[in-house]
Amino acid sequence: MIEIASVSKFYNQKRALDGVDLTIQSGRIFGLIGPNGAGKTTLIRILNQIIEPSAGHVRIGGVPLNNGHVKTFGYLPEERGLYREMKVLDHLVFLARIRGLSKSDALKASNFWLDKFEINPWSAKRIDSLSKGMAQKVQFIGTVLHDPNVIILDEPLSGFDPLNIQLILQEIKAMKKAGKTVIFSTHNMNSVDEICDEVGLVNQGKLVAHDHVSALREKHKTGAFKVRYKGNQIAFANALWTGFELIQTEELGEHWFQSVIKSRHGEVFSDVYQTLSTAVELQLLEEQLPGMQDIFLELVTNHSHE
Amino acid sequence: MNKSVLIAFRELKERIGNRSFKLMLFIGPLLIVSMIYLLLESGNQGVTSMKVLISDPTNLFENKIAARTREGVTYYFYEDYIEFDAFKNSPKFQEFDALIELNEKVLINKKVFLFHREEPNLQLKMKLKFEIERRMEEVLIEQFTSLEVDEFRKIKQPLNIDFRNVDDPYSQADNGVAWIGYFLGYIMIFFIAIFGTNITKSINREKMNRISEVILASVKSRELMLGKIFGNLLASFLQLFAWIVFVGLGLWVLQSLIIPELFTPEHLTGVQISDQQLKDLGMQTMTQENMPMDLVFHRVNYWWLIPNFILFFLGTYWIFASFFTIMGAMSGDESDGQQFLVPIWILLSLTIFAGYNTLSYPDSGLTTFFSFFPWTSGMVSMIKVTVGVTLTQYLGILFAWIIQVSVGSLFIVLAARIFQHGILSYSHRFSLSLFFSWLRK
C-alpha cells in the first residue's frame, strides 16, 4: 500500500502540489488523472524519488519511501527518452542493469519482452531507425523488464495506434493479475474506464476526487436512462409526464424509437420500468452512467470555478 | 558507484562509436607527426652563406683555414681583439655576418663563440664547425704533438662552438625542452576542451530527449554525473593512448625512413663526410646540431613525462569537468550550452597563457601564482617537470596537484547540487537567482 500524506511541493514559491493525501492499494490499477500542469508529474517524480517533497511524506507498506522501494518500481515518464544511437538490445540491457539486474538476467529479460512484443528481429537495430510505435514499445519494455512491484506509467498510450493500445492495456491488466500495483496517469479517459480500479483526480495541485471508478460514476450519475421501445410516441410521452424529462428521441423505424429520459425526482431503474412498461413495448432500458470523460470535465470545471 | 561505472561505460561506448572519435584517432596523431616533421625541417632553416670574421689576436690560425670544403663561407682574419659591441655596431664590421673569437684559452677549454647576425642553417653550422675544428686540429698537432692526424683524433677533445645571436648574446635560448612541456600541456588542454565539451553536450542531449528522467528513477543524480565525467575521461584516455601509440609509431617512421634521407652526410652538401668521420672529429651525430630533432629524439625523457602527464591530466580534467557539468545542467537548451562554455574557454585560454608565461618568465611571481592556481597548475607543472626539477620542487608540484584535486572535488560537490536540479529542467531561462537557488537546496 502506498500512502501519500500531506505532500506539497513548491518550485520557487510556485505551488505544484498542495497537501495531497492519497492511499493507493496494492494490486490495483490506480488512475491518476488531471488537466495539464495539475501536478501529476510532480507527484510521480516524488514517488520515484527524483525530487523530494517540500512537505509531507510517502510511505510504502508503512515504511518511509526509500531507495530500496524505488528499486522495485518501474517508471515510464510522460516525456519519453531513449539513447537514440544505441541498439535496442543494448539499451534494454543497460536499463535493466542500472535497475540492479545482472548482465545475464538483463539479457534474458530483454529477450523475453522483445519476443513478447514481437520486436526481437529489431534487437540489433539502432533506436533511431525504429518507427515511433516501435520505439514506444521499447520504452514500455524498459519500464517493466526488471519485474517491478509498482509500475508507474505516465501517459503510456500516447503515440500508440489502437491495436498497440489494446496490447499495452492487456499487459497492464496482466500485471494487475500478477499482483502488481499500477499507477496509470493518462488523458485517455476511455482507458481509465476500461482498466482502472480507482481514480484520483488532481487539479491545481490538489486532490479533487479519489474513489473507485464505479463509485465515482455512481456519484456523478445524472439520472438519465436510455430507452428503446415500440409503440405510440404520445403514449410514451404521457407516461413520462411529471416524473421524467424527455431529453432526446431518435426514430429507428415505424413506431420504433430510442429516447433518452432524465428522472426529475431521483427515480431509480425499477421506477422507470414500472412507469413505461405499461405504456409501450420496451426493448431496452439502461441507466446511463457518466464516463470518466464527463466526470473529469465536471470536476475540473467545478473546481476551477471555486 | 556500480551504476556510475555502468553509465561511464555507456558513455565510453557512445564516444567510441562516434565517427568523429574514430577520425580523430588517426587525424590527430597524423597532424602531430606532421608538425614534428615541420619542426625538424625548420632546424634546416637559416642563411646558407656567410662572411665570417675571425678575431685571432694570438694569430693561432695563421690566417689559414686548411680544410675548405665548398663555397659558402668566406673567412677574414683580424689579428686583434674585437669588442662585442664594436662588432655589433661599428660600421667597420657591418659587412661581416659572423664573428669567431679565438682567444688564448681556446686550446685549453675547446670552446669557441660564434656571434652571428642571422642564424646559419644546419649545413652551414656543420661546415663552420667542421672547418674550424679541422684547423684547430692542425694547430694543436703542429704546436703540441708529434702525432699523426689520425692518432690525434683518437685522443682529442671535441671543440664546442657556441652559436650566439649578436642581438641576444647572453641568451642560452635553450628552452626547447620547456616547449615540449608546453606542447604536452597544450595537448592536455586540447583533450580537456574536447571531452569536457562532450560532457556538456551529453547532459544537454539527455535533458532534451528526456532520457535523464528514466535514468534518474534508477540512479542518483550524483551517480549519473560521475558516470558522465568518468566515461568521458575514459574516452579521452583511450584516444590519448591511441595518440601516444600512433605518434610513437610516426616518430619511428620519421626517424627510420625520413630523417636519414634528410640528414645523411650526403644530404649535407657542404660537408662530404660520413657519420664515422664526424664521430672521429668528436662531433658525434649531426642530429645534435638540429635542436628540434635532438629534442624530440634524444633529450625528452618520455618515461618520466608520460606518467606525469597522466597525473596532471587527471587533476586538470577533474577541476574542469565540474565546470562542464555545471554548464550542462544549467542550460535550458543547446544554444545555452554553447554560450555557457565561453567562461570555460576563457579559463582554458588562461591556462595556455600561463604556460607561455612560464616559458618566458619561469621564475616570475605570476608563474609562481599560476603554478598553484588550480586551473593553471597542471600546465605549469607539465613544463616544469619537462625541464627538470629537484625533489623539493617536485614535492611543491605534488602539493599544487593536491590543491587542484581538492578544489576540483569541492566544485564537483557543487556541480552535483546544480546537476540534481538542473538535469530535470528544460527550456528554462538561465538566471543567477535560479543558479543560487539550486546551489542552496
XYZ file of C-alpha atoms in Angstrom:
747
model
C 0.000 0.000 0.000
C 1.289 3.436 -0.933
C 0.373 6.235 1.472
C 0.868 9.776 0.354
C 0.389 12.073 3.340
C 0.046 15.866 3.119
C 2.548 16.045 0.299
C 3.303 19.529 -1.016
C 5.889 20.717 -3.476
C 6.943 24.276 -4.231
C 9.130 25.440 -7.092
C 10.473 28.901 -6.373
C 7.373 29.857 -4.414
C 5.140 28.344 -7.096
C 2.905 25.648 -5.664
C 2.923 22.461 -7.712
C 1.317 20.189 -5.116
C -0.733 21.293 -2.166
C -1.219 18.886 0.713
C -2.101 15.787 -1.271
C -3.388 12.861 0.808
C -3.846 9.637 -1.065
C -3.756 5.933 -0.433
C -3.155 3.505 -3.263
C -3.984 -0.127 -2.521
C -1.604 -2.853 -3.601
C -2.559 -4.985 -6.562
C -4.821 -2.344 -8.069
C -4.688 -0.155 -11.121
C -4.855 3.418 -9.937
C -5.706 6.108 -12.470
C -4.054 9.428 -11.757
C -5.851 11.976 -13.859
C -5.966 15.723 -14.143
C -5.502 18.519 -16.645
C -2.069 19.560 -17.890
C 0.001 21.247 -15.191
C -2.191 19.875 -12.413
C 0.772 18.340 -10.537
C 0.531 14.696 -11.623
C 4.100 14.519 -12.907
C 5.391 16.224 -9.769
C 3.635 13.608 -7.649
C 5.043 10.820 -9.812
C 8.560 12.256 -9.544
C 8.194 12.374 -5.766
C 7.143 8.720 -5.770
C 10.231 7.896 -7.820
C 12.450 9.952 -5.509
C 13.584 12.027 -8.441
C 12.565 15.067 -6.415
C 11.794 15.467 -2.744
C 8.540 16.872 -1.404
C 8.665 20.291 0.244
C 6.345 18.917 2.934
C 4.609 15.672 3.794
C 5.833 12.157 3.267
C 5.270 8.943 1.366
C 5.147 5.504 2.957
C 5.184 2.143 1.270
C 3.737 -0.636 3.398
C 4.094 1.638 6.430
C 7.790 2.299 5.791
C 9.025 5.735 4.640
C 9.810 5.715 0.940
C 13.461 4.828 0.347
C 15.850 3.727 -2.393
C 15.040 0.093 -1.719
C 11.418 0.751 -2.631
C 12.277 2.729 -5.738
C 14.401 -0.168 -6.993
C 11.196 -2.193 -7.165
C 9.434 0.483 -9.226
C 9.150 0.658 -12.963
C 8.710 4.160 -14.321
C 7.671 5.298 -17.752
C 7.813 9.093 -17.819
C 5.496 11.191 -19.943
C 8.410 12.786 -21.757
C 9.982 9.734 -23.315
C 13.649 9.350 -23.782
C 15.848 6.796 -25.403
C 19.525 6.723 -26.256
C 18.810 7.024 -29.917
C 22.251 5.946 -31.058
C 22.160 2.714 -29.031
C 20.972 -0.623 -30.316
C 17.638 -1.844 -28.980
C 19.029 -4.783 -27.036
C 21.978 -2.789 -25.648
C 19.608 -0.080 -24.495
C 17.334 -2.527 -22.698
C 20.227 -4.380 -21.096
C 21.669 -1.065 -19.903
C 18.341 -0.023 -18.347
C 17.929 -3.406 -16.691
C 21.437 -3.316 -15.298
C 21.112 0.132 -13.734
C 17.987 -1.268 -12.103
C 20.069 -3.952 -10.494
C 19.833 -6.981 -12.802
C 22.932 -8.983 -13.609
C 24.088 -8.962 -17.203
C 22.733 -12.435 -17.939
C 19.387 -11.719 -16.262
C 19.163 -8.403 -18.098
C 19.775 -10.159 -21.392
C 17.239 -12.859 -20.599
C 14.545 -10.397 -19.550
C 15.173 -8.180 -22.576
C 14.842 -11.077 -24.991
C 11.701 -12.315 -23.224
C 9.963 -8.968 -23.674
C 11.249 -8.421 -27.184
C 9.769 -11.777 -28.118
C 6.543 -10.996 -26.306
C 6.124 -7.727 -28.199
C 7.315 -9.390 -31.397
C 10.157 -6.973 -31.979
C 13.127 -9.280 -31.462
C 14.112 -9.012 -35.157
C 14.876 -5.340 -34.433
C 17.020 -6.016 -31.367
C 20.267 -5.264 -33.207
C 18.933 -2.108 -34.858
C 19.752 1.357 -33.660
C 16.850 3.003 -31.865
C 16.857 5.978 -34.203
C 15.991 3.604 -37.047
C 12.765 2.404 -35.361
C 9.262 3.667 -36.054
C 7.630 5.758 -33.342
C 5.374 2.928 -32.252
C 8.256 0.514 -32.113
C 10.290 2.955 -30.032
C 7.321 3.329 -27.688
C 7.258 -0.414 -27.230
C 10.952 -0.396 -26.393
C 10.263 2.265 -23.787
C 7.464 0.241 -22.286
C 9.686 -2.827 -22.134
C 12.391 -0.754 -20.485
C 9.903 0.074 -17.746
C 8.864 -3.450 -16.890
C 11.752 -5.734 -17.777
C 13.146 -5.796 -14.233
C 9.810 -7.176 -12.976
C 8.880 -4.248 -10.722
C 6.239 -4.462 -7.992
C 4.964 -0.966 -8.626
C 4.637 0.263 -12.183
C 4.198 3.976 -12.709
C 3.089 4.825 -16.210
C 2.773 8.447 -17.232
C 0.760 8.650 -20.466
C 1.745 5.131 -21.560
C -0.661 5.099 -24.507
C 0.453 8.232 -26.292
C 1.921 7.505 -29.691
C 0.341 4.066 -29.993
C -2.171 3.011 -32.632
C -5.428 1.389 -31.413
C -4.008 -2.116 -31.851
C -1.000 -1.377 -29.729
C -3.120 0.491 -27.186
C -5.016 -2.743 -26.670
C -1.726 -4.630 -26.395
C -0.479 -2.286 -23.690
C -3.803 -2.313 -21.836
C -3.757 -6.108 -21.879
C -0.256 -6.063 -20.415
C -1.341 -3.672 -17.680
C -4.276 -5.915 -16.824
C -1.927 -8.896 -16.753
C 0.338 -7.058 -14.342
C -2.581 -6.415 -12.033
C -3.447 -10.073 -12.220
C 0.132 -10.870 -11.219
C -0.359 -8.764 -8.088
C 1.444 -5.646 -9.244
C 0.341 -2.146 -8.359
C -0.066 0.077 -11.386
C -0.244 3.856 -11.211
C -1.594 4.962 -14.512
C -1.594 8.619 -15.450
C -3.387 9.461 -18.658
C -5.626 11.821 -20.543
C -7.213 8.895 -22.313
C -10.410 8.571 -20.235
C -11.686 5.584 -22.167
C -8.707 3.606 -20.962
C -9.383 4.751 -17.382
C -12.928 3.470 -17.753
C -11.598 0.252 -19.138
C -8.857 -0.729 -16.743
C -8.694 1.422 -13.600
C -9.993 0.236 -10.250
C -9.559 3.577 -8.532
C -9.066 7.100 -9.705
C -7.504 10.183 -8.188
C -8.116 13.494 -9.877
C -5.596 16.246 -9.315
C -6.294 19.827 -10.261
C -4.215 22.896 -9.469
C -2.012 20.865 -7.154
C -4.892 19.492 -5.077
C -6.526 16.112 -4.993
C -10.059 16.936 -6.062
C -11.517 13.441 -6.085
C -10.420 9.965 -5.123
C -12.648 6.915 -5.339
C -13.386 3.658 -7.100
C -14.293 4.197 -10.719
C -17.728 2.644 -10.271
C -18.373 4.726 -7.155
C -17.374 7.886 -8.958
C -19.687 7.091 -11.836
C -22.477 6.331 -9.419
C -21.810 9.529 -7.533
C -21.879 11.634 -10.664
C -24.793 9.959 -12.410
C -27.413 12.359 -13.750
C -30.477 10.126 -13.620
C -30.515 9.587 -17.357
C -31.876 6.412 -18.926
C -31.738 5.129 -22.438
C -34.973 3.576 -23.625
C -35.679 1.681 -26.847
C -39.301 0.891 -27.448
C -42.015 0.067 -29.979
C -45.385 1.774 -29.736
C -47.032 5.135 -29.702
C -44.825 8.086 -29.119
C -47.617 10.110 -27.500
C -48.385 7.280 -25.079
C -44.689 7.212 -24.185
C -44.655 10.992 -23.579
C -47.789 10.809 -21.486
C -46.312 8.074 -19.329
C -43.311 10.223 -18.575
C -45.473 13.178 -17.652
C -44.375 14.801 -14.385
C -41.715 12.324 -13.225
C -39.328 12.438 -16.195
C -37.935 14.821 -18.698
C -37.547 13.753 -22.334
C -34.071 14.717 -23.422
C -33.939 13.379 -26.959
C -35.718 10.987 -29.281
C -34.493 9.175 -32.343
C -36.842 7.387 -34.738
C -35.441 3.954 -35.608
C -38.356 2.802 -37.790
C -42.123 2.781 -37.922
C -43.363 3.120 -34.312
C -39.907 2.283 -33.198
C -37.932 4.823 -31.159
C -34.931 5.299 -28.951
C -35.062 8.066 -26.333
C -33.015 9.440 -23.511
C -35.011 10.471 -20.474
C -33.939 12.004 -17.192
C -35.629 11.489 -13.846
C -36.837 14.604 -12.049
C -37.090 13.237 -8.513
C -34.349 10.641 -8.276
C -36.352 7.750 -9.641
C -34.399 4.518 -9.955
C -34.351 1.807 -12.623
C -37.404 -0.067 -11.262
C -39.454 3.142 -11.132
C -38.699 3.804 -14.782
C -39.571 0.245 -15.745
C -42.882 0.382 -13.891
C -43.748 3.719 -15.457
C -43.008 2.781 -19.044
C -43.700 -0.931 -19.353
C -47.436 -0.410 -19.352
C -47.352 2.345 -21.972
C -45.028 0.893 -24.662
C -43.230 -2.294 -25.605
C -39.779 -1.902 -24.028
C -36.859 -3.353 -25.925
C -34.017 -1.760 -23.960
C -33.760 0.124 -20.730
C -30.449 1.102 -19.223
C -29.277 3.677 -16.766
C -26.750 5.976 -18.352
C -23.769 6.322 -16.016
C -21.313 9.103 -16.826
C -17.995 8.143 -18.375
C -14.717 9.268 -16.820
C -14.501 11.882 -19.553
C -17.700 13.549 -18.276
C -16.722 13.214 -14.635
C -13.290 14.665 -15.395
C -14.770 17.672 -17.185
C -17.331 18.249 -14.469
C -14.893 18.002 -11.604
C -12.210 20.119 -13.221
C -14.677 22.786 -14.306
C -16.322 22.948 -10.900
C -13.025 23.002 -9.034
C -11.550 25.662 -11.265
C -14.560 27.895 -10.659
C -14.399 27.542 -6.882
C 29.237 3.537 -7.644
C 28.488 0.410 -9.636
C 25.837 2.343 -11.525
C 28.313 5.141 -12.214
C 30.578 2.515 -13.776
C 27.716 1.282 -15.976
C 26.954 4.850 -17.021
C 30.643 5.553 -17.601
C 30.990 2.551 -19.895
C 27.841 3.502 -21.767
C 29.276 6.997 -22.295
C 32.568 5.477 -23.378
C 30.817 3.208 -25.854
C 28.876 6.131 -27.242
C 32.033 8.230 -27.657
C 33.909 5.365 -29.310
C 31.019 4.737 -31.654
C 31.102 8.353 -32.709
C 32.519 8.904 -36.187
C 34.489 11.990 -35.153
C 36.175 9.965 -32.385
C 37.301 7.372 -34.910
C 38.517 10.034 -37.322
C 40.437 11.940 -34.654
C 42.086 8.694 -33.619
C 44.134 8.889 -36.819
C 43.950 12.529 -37.856
C 45.245 13.813 -34.512
C 48.461 11.761 -34.484
C 48.953 12.452 -38.187
C 48.777 16.183 -37.516
C 51.191 15.908 -34.602
C 53.712 13.859 -36.563
C 53.367 16.324 -39.446
C 54.026 19.192 -37.045
C 57.075 17.404 -35.681
C 58.297 16.813 -39.225
C 57.923 20.524 -39.959
C 59.685 21.291 -36.700
C 62.574 19.054 -37.717
C 62.647 20.603 -41.145
C 62.693 24.034 -39.550
C 66.022 23.094 -37.983
C 67.417 23.349 -41.504
C 66.387 26.954 -41.983
C 68.696 29.939 -41.980
C 71.280 31.611 -44.205
C 73.370 29.418 -46.457
C 76.450 31.614 -46.880
C 78.417 33.873 -44.618
C 81.318 36.231 -44.386
C 82.987 35.211 -41.168
C 85.455 37.424 -39.394
C 87.872 35.523 -37.170
C 89.257 37.563 -34.344
C 92.633 35.887 -33.754
C 94.796 38.174 -31.619
C 97.398 35.479 -30.966
C 97.498 34.535 -34.649
C 96.704 30.983 -33.737
C 95.286 30.080 -37.125
C 97.933 31.988 -39.021
C 95.273 33.372 -41.357
C 94.555 29.937 -42.669
C 91.587 27.630 -42.849
C 93.010 24.433 -44.203
C 90.241 22.032 -44.937
C 87.979 24.083 -47.145
C 85.006 22.080 -48.281
C 82.918 24.092 -50.686
C 81.944 27.660 -51.239
C 79.539 29.249 -48.806
C 81.793 30.640 -46.138
C 84.412 33.307 -46.638
C 86.837 33.789 -43.780
C 88.552 37.040 -42.896
C 91.157 37.301 -40.168
C 91.620 40.119 -37.720
C 94.721 39.918 -35.555
C 93.396 41.781 -32.616
C 90.627 41.632 -30.048
C 87.229 42.841 -31.183
C 84.830 44.098 -28.598
C 81.456 42.513 -28.991
C 79.685 45.903 -29.120
C 82.126 47.093 -31.751
C 81.354 44.086 -33.936
C 77.687 44.559 -33.422
C 77.505 48.296 -34.023
C 80.613 49.590 -35.715
C 80.166 50.331 -39.450
C 83.614 48.851 -39.903
C 82.335 45.347 -39.169
C 78.882 45.569 -40.653
C 79.908 43.747 -43.819
C 80.652 40.608 -41.809
C 77.873 38.185 -40.999
C 79.581 36.486 -38.098
C 82.440 36.827 -35.680
C 84.502 33.967 -34.302
C 86.539 34.728 -31.230
C 89.786 32.781 -30.884
C 91.236 33.852 -27.602
C 94.333 32.485 -25.959
C 92.364 29.983 -23.881
C 90.716 28.274 -26.804
C 93.276 25.479 -26.993
C 92.652 24.629 -23.359
C 88.914 24.977 -22.937
C 87.984 23.926 -26.502
C 85.210 26.469 -26.624
C 84.683 28.978 -29.391
C 81.967 31.588 -29.613
C 80.413 32.423 -32.950
C 78.274 35.561 -32.955
C 76.043 35.739 -35.994
C 73.722 38.405 -37.250
C 71.426 35.884 -38.928
C 71.059 32.257 -37.923
C 73.067 29.939 -40.208
C 71.272 26.858 -41.475
C 72.222 23.378 -40.365
C 74.593 22.695 -43.249
C 76.352 25.975 -42.702
C 76.718 25.313 -38.993
C 78.140 21.915 -39.758
C 80.530 23.396 -42.264
C 81.700 26.101 -39.878
C 82.192 23.613 -37.118
C 83.967 21.176 -39.379
C 86.351 23.747 -40.811
C 87.213 25.404 -37.528
C 87.692 22.024 -35.906
C 89.985 20.804 -38.641
C 92.102 23.921 -38.454
C 92.252 23.616 -34.690
C 93.495 20.051 -35.057
C 96.275 21.185 -37.306
C 97.322 23.899 -34.917
C 97.300 21.551 -31.964
C 99.283 18.904 -33.796
C 101.799 21.425 -35.065
C 102.305 23.149 -31.773
C 101.944 20.466 -29.153
C 102.397 16.978 -30.574
C 104.371 14.829 -32.846
C 101.331 12.672 -33.598
C 99.742 11.912 -36.925
C 96.303 13.422 -37.506
C 94.524 10.071 -37.219
C 96.245 9.264 -33.932
C 95.492 12.686 -32.570
C 91.804 12.407 -33.417
C 91.554 9.359 -31.199
C 92.631 11.250 -28.097
C 91.450 14.786 -28.720
C 88.550 16.515 -27.034
C 85.812 17.803 -29.330
C 85.558 21.501 -29.996
C 82.488 23.226 -28.739
C 81.269 26.040 -30.956
C 78.656 28.120 -29.243
C 76.444 29.847 -31.804
C 75.011 33.098 -30.482
C 72.947 35.844 -31.946
C 74.520 39.302 -31.766
C 71.175 40.705 -30.727
C 70.791 38.192 -27.903
C 74.329 37.216 -26.956
C 73.698 36.080 -23.393
C 70.620 34.032 -24.050
C 71.244 30.386 -23.795
C 67.964 30.101 -25.733
C 67.806 26.535 -24.664
C 64.190 26.340 -23.596
C 63.374 23.786 -26.247
C 62.663 21.158 -23.654
C 60.302 23.598 -21.952
C 58.498 23.942 -25.266
C 57.958 20.197 -25.293
C 56.359 20.577 -21.853
C 54.233 23.418 -23.165
C 53.224 21.323 -26.139
C 52.196 18.441 -23.872
C 50.297 20.893 -21.655
C 48.590 22.207 -24.759
C 47.584 18.682 -25.769
C 46.242 18.179 -22.255
C 44.092 21.305 -22.513
C 43.035 20.309 -26.024
C 41.743 16.950 -24.778
C 40.045 18.502 -21.771
C 38.335 21.032 -24.022
C 37.095 18.353 -26.421
C 35.972 15.769 -23.893
C 34.762 18.344 -21.385
C 32.557 19.820 -24.078
C 31.282 16.300 -24.635
C 30.126 16.202 -21.002
C 28.115 19.382 -21.510
C 26.712 18.139 -24.800
C 25.838 14.746 -23.363
C 23.960 16.319 -20.446
C 22.167 18.656 -22.815
C 21.216 15.836 -25.121
C 19.842 13.726 -22.290
C 17.894 16.686 -20.984
C 16.463 17.407 -24.393
C 15.451 13.832 -25.178
C 14.238 13.300 -21.588
C 16.129 10.055 -21.033
C 17.573 11.626 -17.906
C 14.262 11.193 -16.099
C 14.257 7.465 -16.835
C 17.823 7.161 -15.625
C 17.233 9.291 -12.534
C 14.434 6.971 -11.477
C 17.114 4.314 -11.059
C 20.300 6.166 -10.174
C 21.126 9.166 -8.040
C 21.908 12.364 -9.863
C 25.433 12.282 -8.422
C 25.986 8.790 -9.816
C 24.792 9.926 -13.223
C 27.068 12.951 -13.120
C 30.128 10.972 -12.046
C 29.344 8.345 -14.672
C 29.416 11.016 -17.336
C 32.630 12.528 -16.041
C 34.433 9.187 -15.822
C 33.005 7.962 -19.124
C 34.396 10.947 -20.951
C 37.656 10.630 -19.033
C 37.956 7.023 -20.206
C 37.203 8.071 -23.763
C 39.822 10.802 -23.629
C 42.377 8.406 -22.145
C 41.629 5.882 -24.820
C 42.148 8.448 -27.526
C 45.221 9.772 -25.775
C 46.670 6.274 -25.542
C 45.981 5.762 -29.233
C 47.648 9.083 -29.977
C 50.714 8.126 -27.951
C 50.981 4.831 -29.826
C 50.400 6.361 -33.246
C 52.648 9.356 -32.621
C 55.349 6.979 -31.355
C 54.923 4.931 -34.489
C 55.019 8.083 -36.588
C 58.229 9.235 -34.914
C 59.796 5.853 -35.571
C 58.793 6.125 -39.213
C 60.245 9.640 -39.351
C 63.497 8.557 -37.765
C 63.888 5.381 -39.763
C 62.578 6.416 -43.135
C 62.532 10.178 -43.474
C 65.223 11.592 -41.237
C 68.089 9.505 -42.600
C 67.307 10.845 -46.031
C 67.233 14.392 -44.828
C 70.264 14.309 -42.616
C 72.733 11.886 -44.128
C 76.166 13.387 -44.740
C 75.470 13.252 -48.467
C 72.468 15.419 -47.944
C 74.597 17.994 -46.198
C 76.039 19.262 -49.421
C 78.641 21.378 -47.855
C 80.251 18.558 -45.896
C 81.135 15.478 -47.845
C 81.989 13.319 -44.893
C 80.480 10.281 -43.317
C 78.988 9.834 -39.865
C 82.093 7.880 -38.912
C 84.275 10.795 -39.900
C 82.104 13.096 -37.877
C 82.491 10.800 -34.897
C 86.208 10.813 -35.422
C 86.074 14.549 -35.261
C 84.317 14.294 -31.930
C 81.094 15.705 -33.362
C 79.018 12.625 -32.605
C 75.989 12.712 -34.857
C 74.525 15.548 -36.772
C 71.212 15.267 -35.068
C 72.682 17.052 -32.097
C 73.139 20.074 -34.260
C 69.466 20.015 -35.200
C 67.876 21.138 -31.984
C 64.278 20.071 -32.751
C 65.411 16.616 -33.781
C 67.678 16.393 -30.784
C 64.777 17.475 -28.585
C 62.292 15.041 -29.985
C 64.558 12.028 -30.203
C 67.193 12.450 -27.517
C 66.553 14.994 -24.838
C 62.986 14.266 -23.794
C 62.584 11.539 -21.192
C 59.223 10.138 -22.188
C 59.209 7.530 -19.412
C 59.296 10.370 -16.904
C 56.976 12.672 -18.807
C 54.125 10.309 -19.628
C 53.229 9.330 -16.019
C 53.454 12.973 -15.026
C 51.334 13.956 -17.990
C 48.663 11.464 -16.865
C 48.823 12.815 -13.310
C 48.393 16.450 -14.363
C 45.814 15.497 -16.946
C 43.694 13.809 -14.253
C 43.909 16.790 -11.910
C 43.162 19.353 -14.590
C 40.365 17.269 -16.118
C 38.807 16.828 -12.666
C 38.633 20.553 -11.987
C 37.394 21.487 -15.440
C 34.887 18.591 -15.559
C 32.920 20.116 -12.681
C 32.535 23.317 -14.709
C 31.482 21.495 -17.848
C 28.923 19.581 -15.767
C 27.506 22.738 -14.200
C 27.177 24.355 -17.605
C 25.324 21.348 -18.988
C 22.957 21.243 -16.035
C 22.318 24.997 -16.150
C 21.479 25.005 -19.838
C 17.876 25.400 -20.869
C 18.623 24.375 -24.443
C 21.563 23.552 -26.682
C 22.318 27.159 -27.633
C 22.550 27.951 -23.915
C 25.084 25.178 -23.617
C 27.307 26.768 -26.238
C 27.035 30.220 -24.656
C 27.826 28.906 -21.207
C 31.015 27.338 -22.476
C 32.540 30.789 -23.033
C 33.695 31.218 -19.399
C 35.329 27.795 -19.567
C 37.079 28.668 -22.808
C 38.402 31.791 -21.083
C 39.766 29.679 -18.235
C 41.299 27.264 -20.732
C 42.874 30.198 -22.562
C 44.260 31.439 -19.252
C 45.889 28.032 -18.868
C 47.510 28.379 -22.289
C 48.702 31.856 -21.322
C 50.037 30.513 -18.010
C 52.101 28.008 -19.983
C 53.513 30.694 -22.247
C 54.231 32.892 -19.256
C 56.113 30.010 -17.639
C 58.222 29.594 -20.758
C 59.040 33.288 -20.941
C 59.400 34.086 -17.245
C 59.931 30.813 -15.418
C 60.829 32.468 -12.128
C 58.334 35.333 -12.096
C 55.784 35.912 -9.355
C 52.981 35.379 -11.852
C 54.395 31.977 -12.778
C 54.534 31.060 -9.087
C 50.878 32.097 -8.798
C 49.930 30.054 -11.873
C 51.800 27.049 -10.540
C 49.388 26.876 -7.588
C 46.229 28.284 -9.182
C 44.175 25.087 -9.621
C 43.071 25.762 -13.199
C 46.578 26.523 -14.466
C 48.823 24.451 -12.205
C 48.633 21.369 -14.454
C 50.088 23.243 -17.402
C 52.836 24.934 -15.368
C 53.757 21.656 -13.662
C 53.957 19.929 -17.044
C 56.521 22.456 -18.257
C 58.459 22.313 -15.024
C 58.816 18.530 -14.951
C 59.813 18.520 -18.611
C 62.617 20.996 -17.966
C 63.667 19.119 -14.838
C 63.004 19.649 -11.166
C 64.681 18.883 -7.866
C 62.954 16.641 -5.353
C 61.861 19.682 -3.336
C 60.448 21.328 -6.435
C 58.658 18.129 -7.359
C 57.117 17.934 -3.894
C 55.877 21.503 -4.481
C 54.323 20.338 -7.749
C 52.615 17.438 -5.979
C 51.316 19.889 -3.382
C 49.862 22.046 -6.172
C 48.271 18.877 -7.612
C 46.678 18.075 -4.243
C 45.287 21.639 -4.113
C 43.982 21.183 -7.648
C 42.252 17.883 -6.858
C 40.835 19.234 -3.587
C 39.414 22.360 -5.215
C 38.169 20.175 -8.067
C 36.388 17.898 -5.581
C 34.750 20.902 -3.940
C 33.472 22.053 -7.321
C 32.283 18.522 -8.097
C 30.145 18.631 -4.936
C 28.724 21.998 -6.003
C 28.242 20.689 -9.530
C 26.285 17.734 -8.136
C 23.884 20.134 -6.443
C 23.347 22.125 -9.595
C 23.098 18.945 -11.625
C 20.463 17.456 -9.330
C 18.080 20.327 -10.052
C 19.247 21.331 -13.489
C 19.024 17.901 -15.093
C 15.235 17.917 -14.808
C 14.832 21.482 -16.031
C 14.248 22.016 -19.709
C 13.619 25.097 -21.772
C 14.098 27.381 -18.793
C 15.753 30.754 -18.931
C 19.026 30.932 -17.089
C 19.199 33.397 -14.245
C 21.635 33.905 -11.435
C 18.819 33.649 -8.902
C 17.979 30.226 -10.302
C 21.633 29.252 -10.117
C 21.922 30.269 -6.459
C 18.591 28.714 -5.544
C 19.782 25.376 -6.985
C 23.056 25.769 -5.146
C 21.357 26.411 -1.815
C 18.992 23.459 -1.974
